[in-house]
Amino acid sequence: MDMHNPAHPGEVLKEYLPENLSITDAASHLGVTRAALSRVLNSRAGISAEMDLRLSDALGTSPGFWARIQVQYDIWQAKQHHHTHIERFPQAA
């Protein structure tokens, strides 16, 4: 079943971070730059495998949780722009 317009993982991440935690402090805790975390939180960058593992450790989520949200978002976005029909490969004899 396809999801309808899934949230960018940065939007989801905003809900997981403690309300009183600054971006600077969160970035420092994660071992990333403030700019890198800000780009994710503002939907300008995706979640890398490394970021997924850092977030999983810091938030207690399972490894791959953030990456799966990213993949769902990326596929939905790609489907919105994919208009070329590609034929299936011919079956081998």
Tab-separated table of N, CA and C in Angstrom:
chain	number	residue	atom	x	y	z
A	1	MET	N	0.841	-1.170	0.000
A	1	MET	CA	0.000	0.000	0.000
A	1	MET	C	0.891	1.240	0.000
A	2	ASP	N	0.650	2.134	-0.916
A	2	ASP	CA	1.436	3.351	-1.012
A	2	ASP	C	0.985	4.362	0.028
A	3	MET	N	1.967	5.037	0.563
A	3	MET	CA	1.688	6.104	1.506
A	3	MET	C	1.366	7.370	0.720
A	4	HIS	N	0.519	8.209	1.248
A	4	HIS	CA	0.209	9.465	0.588
A	4	HIS	C	1.048	10.576	1.200
A	5	ASN	N	1.909	11.162	0.416
A	5	ASN	CA	2.745	12.293	0.801
A	5	ASN	C	3.373	12.121	2.184
A	6	PRO	N	4.289	11.160	2.334
A	6	PRO	CA	4.901	10.936	3.647
A	6	PRO	C	5.741	12.136	4.080
A	7	ALA	N	5.856	12.305	5.367
A	7	ALA	CA	6.634	13.411	5.934
A	7	ALA	C	8.121	13.191	5.675
A	8	HIS	N	8.833	14.296	5.495
A	8	HIS	CA	10.291	14.232	5.438
A	8	HIS	C	10.764	13.762	6.815
A	9	PRO	N	11.824	12.948	6.872
A	9	PRO	CA	12.280	12.464	8.173
A	9	PRO	C	12.655	13.586	9.148
A	10	GLY	N	13.055	14.735	8.641
A	10	GLY	CA	13.357	15.862	9.518
A	10	GLY	C	12.131	16.330	10.283
A	11	GLU	N	10.963	16.269	9.631
A	11	GLU	CA	9.718	16.634	10.307
A	11	GLU	C	9.401	15.639	11.417
A	12	VAL	N	9.640	14.367	11.151
A	12	VAL	CA	9.408	13.327	12.154
A	12	VAL	C	10.404	13.506	13.302
A	13	LEU	N	11.654	13.785	12.959
A	13	LEU	CA	12.694	13.953	13.965
A	13	LEU	C	12.362	15.071	14.946
A	14	LYS	N	11.759	16.136	14.458
A	14	LYS	CA	11.372	17.246	15.346
A	14	LYS	C	10.476	16.759	16.479
A	15	GLU	N	9.655	15.745	16.207
A	15	GLU	CA	8.749	15.210	17.215
A	15	GLU	C	9.469	14.339	18.238
A	16	TYR	N	10.627	13.799	17.868
A	16	TYR	CA	11.382	12.912	18.747
A	16	TYR	C	12.357	13.656	19.653
A	17	LEU	N	12.835	14.797	19.217
A	17	LEU	CA	13.814	15.531	20.013
A	17	LEU	C	13.151	16.189	21.213
A	18	PRO	N	13.837	16.198	22.347
A	18	PRO	CA	13.280	16.884	23.523
A	18	PRO	C	12.983	18.344	23.199
A	19	GLU	N	11.868	18.827	23.696
A	19	GLU	CA	11.386	20.168	23.379
A	19	GLU	C	12.370	21.271	23.776
A	20	ASN	N	13.063	21.086	24.875
A	20	ASN	CA	13.966	22.121	25.369
A	20	ASN	C	15.408	21.969	24.869
A	21	LEU	N	15.646	21.072	23.946
A	21	LEU	CA	16.990	20.827	23.414
A	21	LEU	C	17.239	21.708	22.196
A	22	SER	N	18.293	22.498	22.240
A	22	SER	CA	18.614	23.363	21.101
A	22	SER	C	19.223	22.536	19.972
A	23	ILE	N	19.146	23.059	18.771
A	23	ILE	CA	19.768	22.386	17.623
A	23	ILE	C	21.269	22.259	17.852
A	24	THR	N	21.876	23.296	18.405
A	24	THR	CA	23.319	23.269	18.668
A	24	THR	C	23.668	22.146	19.635
A	25	ASP	N	22.922	22.024	20.719
A	25	ASP	CA	23.186	20.968	21.701
A	25	ASP	C	22.899	19.585	21.125
A	26	ALA	N	21.821	19.461	20.365
A	26	ALA	CA	21.499	18.171	19.750
A	26	ALA	C	22.596	17.761	18.776
A	27	ALA	N	23.061	18.701	17.959
A	27	ALA	CA	24.122	18.409	16.990
A	27	ALA	C	25.400	17.985	17.706
A	28	SER	N	25.740	18.699	18.758
A	28	SER	CA	26.934	18.370	19.532
A	28	SER	C	26.816	16.967	20.122
A	29	HIS	N	25.663	16.646	20.663
A	29	HIS	CA	25.426	15.322	21.245
A	29	HIS	C	25.560	14.224	20.185
A	30	LEU	N	25.072	14.505	18.987
A	30	LEU	CA	25.129	13.527	17.889
A	30	LEU	C	26.498	13.459	17.235
A	31	GLY	N	27.342	14.472	17.471
A	31	GLY	CA	28.662	14.497	16.843
A	31	GLY	C	28.616	14.952	15.401
A	32	VAL	N	27.652	15.823	15.077
A	32	VAL	CA	27.536	16.391	13.728
A	32	VAL	C	27.534	17.910	13.849
A	33	THR	N	27.687	18.580	12.735
A	33	THR	CA	27.657	20.035	12.779
A	33	THR	C	26.224	20.519	12.952
A	34	ARG	N	26.098	21.708	13.492
A	34	ARG	CA	24.783	22.327	13.639
A	34	ARG	C	24.131	22.483	12.273
A	35	ALA	N	24.939	22.882	11.280
A	35	ALA	CA	24.418	23.077	9.920
A	35	ALA	C	23.861	21.771	9.358
A	36	ALA	N	24.561	20.665	9.582
A	36	ALA	CA	24.102	19.373	9.053
A	36	ALA	C	22.762	18.981	9.670
A	37	LEU	N	22.634	19.129	10.981
A	37	LEU	CA	21.377	18.777	11.637
A	37	LEU	C	20.264	19.731	11.229
A	38	SER	N	20.591	20.999	11.111
A	38	SER	CA	19.600	21.988	10.692
A	38	SER	C	19.058	21.681	9.301
A	39	ARG	N	19.932	21.262	8.392
A	39	ARG	CA	19.482	20.915	7.030
A	39	ARG	C	18.496	19.752	7.064
A	40	VAL	N	18.756	18.763	7.904
A	40	VAL	CA	17.826	17.630	8.032
A	40	VAL	C	16.502	18.108	8.619
A	41	LEU	N	16.569	18.846	9.717
A	41	LEU	CA	15.354	19.296	10.391
A	41	LEU	C	14.494	20.214	9.528
A	42	ASN	N	15.135	20.932	8.616
A	42	ASN	CA	14.403	21.845	7.733
A	42	ASN	C	14.133	21.236	6.354
A	43	SER	N	14.231	19.922	6.264
A	43	SER	CA	13.893	19.160	5.048
A	43	SER	C	14.741	19.543	3.840
A	44	ARG	N	15.969	19.975	4.078
A	44	ARG	CA	16.870	20.319	2.979
A	44	ARG	C	17.925	19.249	2.741
A	45	ALA	N	17.981	18.255	3.621
A	45	ALA	CA	18.926	17.145	3.472
A	45	ALA	C	18.259	15.883	3.990
A	46	GLY	N	18.722	14.771	3.468
A	46	GLY	CA	18.177	13.488	3.880
A	46	GLY	C	18.971	12.865	5.009
A	47	ILE	N	18.476	11.751	5.473
A	47	ILE	CA	19.113	10.984	6.534
A	47	ILE	C	20.073	9.987	5.895
A	48	SER	N	21.343	10.103	6.212
A	48	SER	CA	22.349	9.151	5.734
A	48	SER	C	22.341	7.923	6.648
A	49	ALA	N	23.009	6.877	6.215
A	49	ALA	CA	23.130	5.679	7.052
A	49	ALA	C	23.834	6.027	8.362
A	50	GLU	N	24.860	6.851	8.293
A	50	GLU	CA	25.587	7.263	9.497
A	50	GLU	C	24.673	8.049	10.439
A	51	MET	N	23.904	8.969	9.895
A	51	MET	CA	22.981	9.752	10.723
A	51	MET	C	21.911	8.841	11.327
A	52	ASP	N	21.450	7.876	10.557
A	52	ASP	CA	20.473	6.912	11.059
A	52	ASP	C	21.011	6.223	12.313
A	53	LEU	N	22.253	5.776	12.270
A	53	LEU	CA	22.836	5.078	13.414
A	53	LEU	C	23.022	6.013	14.605
A	54	ARG	N	23.439	7.250	14.340
A	54	ARG	CA	23.600	8.221	15.424
A	54	ARG	C	22.259	8.509	16.098
A	55	LEU	N	21.228	8.723	15.274
A	55	LEU	CA	19.896	8.985	15.828
A	55	LEU	C	19.351	7.772	16.572
A	56	SER	N	19.591	6.591	16.041
A	56	SER	CA	19.129	5.369	16.700
A	56	SER	C	19.742	5.233	18.088
A	57	ASP	N	21.044	5.514	18.186
A	57	ASP	CA	21.710	5.453	19.495
A	57	ASP	C	21.145	6.508	20.445
A	58	ALA	N	21.018	7.730	19.962
A	58	ALA	CA	20.623	8.853	20.818
A	58	ALA	C	19.152	8.806	21.221
A	59	LEU	N	18.313	8.240	20.361
A	59	LEU	CA	16.869	8.268	20.617
A	59	LEU	C	16.277	6.914	20.994
A	60	GLY	N	17.099	5.864	20.913
A	60	GLY	CA	16.602	4.539	21.265
A	60	GLY	C	15.729	3.905	20.218
A	61	THR	N	15.841	4.374	18.984
A	61	THR	CA	15.098	3.751	17.888
A	61	THR	C	15.950	2.639	17.289
A	62	SER	N	15.335	1.783	16.517
A	62	SER	CA	16.088	0.675	15.933
A	62	SER	C	16.921	1.168	14.752
A	63	PRO	N	18.091	0.538	14.547
A	63	PRO	CA	18.880	0.893	13.367
A	63	PRO	C	18.037	0.665	12.108
A	64	GLY	N	18.046	1.636	11.229
A	64	GLY	CA	17.267	1.543	10.003
A	64	GLY	C	15.938	2.284	10.072
A	65	PHE	N	15.495	2.638	11.265
A	65	PHE	CA	14.216	3.332	11.428
A	65	PHE	C	14.186	4.620	10.613
A	66	TRP	N	15.208	5.458	10.772
A	66	TRP	CA	15.254	6.747	10.084
A	66	TRP	C	15.507	6.576	8.596
A	67	ALA	N	16.313	5.573	8.252
A	67	ALA	CA	16.583	5.309	6.837
A	67	ALA	C	15.313	4.864	6.112
A	68	ARG	N	14.478	4.072	6.776
A	68	ARG	CA	13.221	3.630	6.152
A	68	ARG	C	12.283	4.808	5.911
A	69	ILE	N	12.222	5.733	6.849
A	69	ILE	CA	11.401	6.930	6.642
A	69	ILE	C	11.934	7.711	5.442
A	70	GLN	N	13.269	7.800	5.339
A	70	GLN	CA	13.886	8.515	4.217
A	70	GLN	C	13.553	7.855	2.889
A	71	VAL	N	13.640	6.536	2.841
A	71	VAL	CA	13.352	5.806	1.595
A	71	VAL	C	11.891	5.982	1.190
A	72	GLN	N	10.964	5.903	2.142
A	72	GLN	CA	9.552	6.119	1.816
A	72	GLN	C	9.344	7.513	1.236
A	73	TYR	N	9.976	8.492	1.846
A	73	TYR	CA	9.867	9.873	1.369
A	73	TYR	C	10.461	10.003	-0.033
A	74	ASP	N	11.661	9.456	-0.227
A	74	ASP	CA	12.339	9.562	-1.524
A	74	ASP	C	11.547	8.890	-2.641
A	75	ILE	N	11.015	7.702	-2.374
A	75	ILE	CA	10.251	6.987	-3.404
A	75	ILE	C	8.978	7.750	-3.745
A	76	TRP	N	8.277	8.266	-2.741
A	76	TRP	CA	7.068	9.027	-3.020
A	76	TRP	C	7.395	10.257	-3.864
A	77	GLN	N	8.484	10.955	-3.502
A	77	GLN	CA	8.890	12.136	-4.273
A	77	GLN	C	9.236	11.752	-5.715
A	78	ALA	N	9.955	10.654	-5.890
A	78	ALA	CA	10.328	10.205	-7.235
A	78	ALA	C	9.097	9.851	-8.055
A	79	LYS	N	8.103	9.221	-7.433
A	79	LYS	CA	6.880	8.860	-8.153
A	79	LYS	C	6.136	10.093	-8.647
A	80	GLN	N	6.256	11.190	-7.933
A	80	GLN	CA	5.574	12.409	-8.353
A	80	GLN	C	6.177	12.990	-9.629
A	81	HIS	N	7.431	12.639	-9.916
A	81	HIS	CA	8.129	13.203	-11.072
A	81	HIS	C	8.436	12.167	-12.152
A	82	HIS	N	8.079	10.921	-11.911
A	82	HIS	CA	8.382	9.842	-12.852
A	82	HIS	C	7.221	9.706	-13.839
A	83	HIS	N	7.452	10.124	-15.061
A	83	HIS	CA	6.390	10.075	-16.065
A	83	HIS	C	6.759	9.217	-17.269
A	84	THR	N	7.962	8.727	-17.313
A	84	THR	CA	8.407	7.928	-18.442
A	84	THR	C	8.041	6.468	-18.225
A	85	HIS	N	7.355	5.891	-19.194
A	85	HIS	CA	7.027	4.470	-19.118
A	85	HIS	C	8.212	3.677	-19.647
A	86	ILE	N	8.651	2.721	-18.883
A	86	ILE	CA	9.761	1.869	-19.298
A	86	ILE	C	9.228	0.450	-19.428
A	87	GLU	N	9.440	-0.130	-20.600
A	87	GLU	CA	8.996	-1.503	-20.863
A	87	GLU	C	9.799	-2.488	-20.019
A	88	ARG	N	9.170	-3.608	-19.713
A	88	ARG	CA	9.879	-4.672	-19.007
A	88	ARG	C	10.945	-5.268	-19.905
A	89	PHE	N	11.973	-5.847	-19.293
A	89	PHE	CA	12.982	-6.571	-20.056
A	89	PHE	C	12.338	-7.788	-20.691
A	90	PRO	N	12.769	-8.153	-21.887
A	90	PRO	CA	12.224	-9.370	-22.499
A	90	PRO	C	12.668	-10.590	-21.687
A	91	GLN	N	11.821	-11.619	-21.676
A	91	GLN	CA	12.128	-12.843	-20.951
A	91	GLN	C	13.197	-13.620	-21.709
A	92	ALA	N	14.121	-14.204	-20.974
A	92	ALA	CA	15.182	-15.018	-21.588
A	92	ALA	C	14.579	-16.317	-22.111
A	93	ALA	N	15.142	-16.805	-23.200
A	93	ALA	CA	14.621	-18.038	-23.805
A	93	ALA	C	15.174	-19.265	-23.130
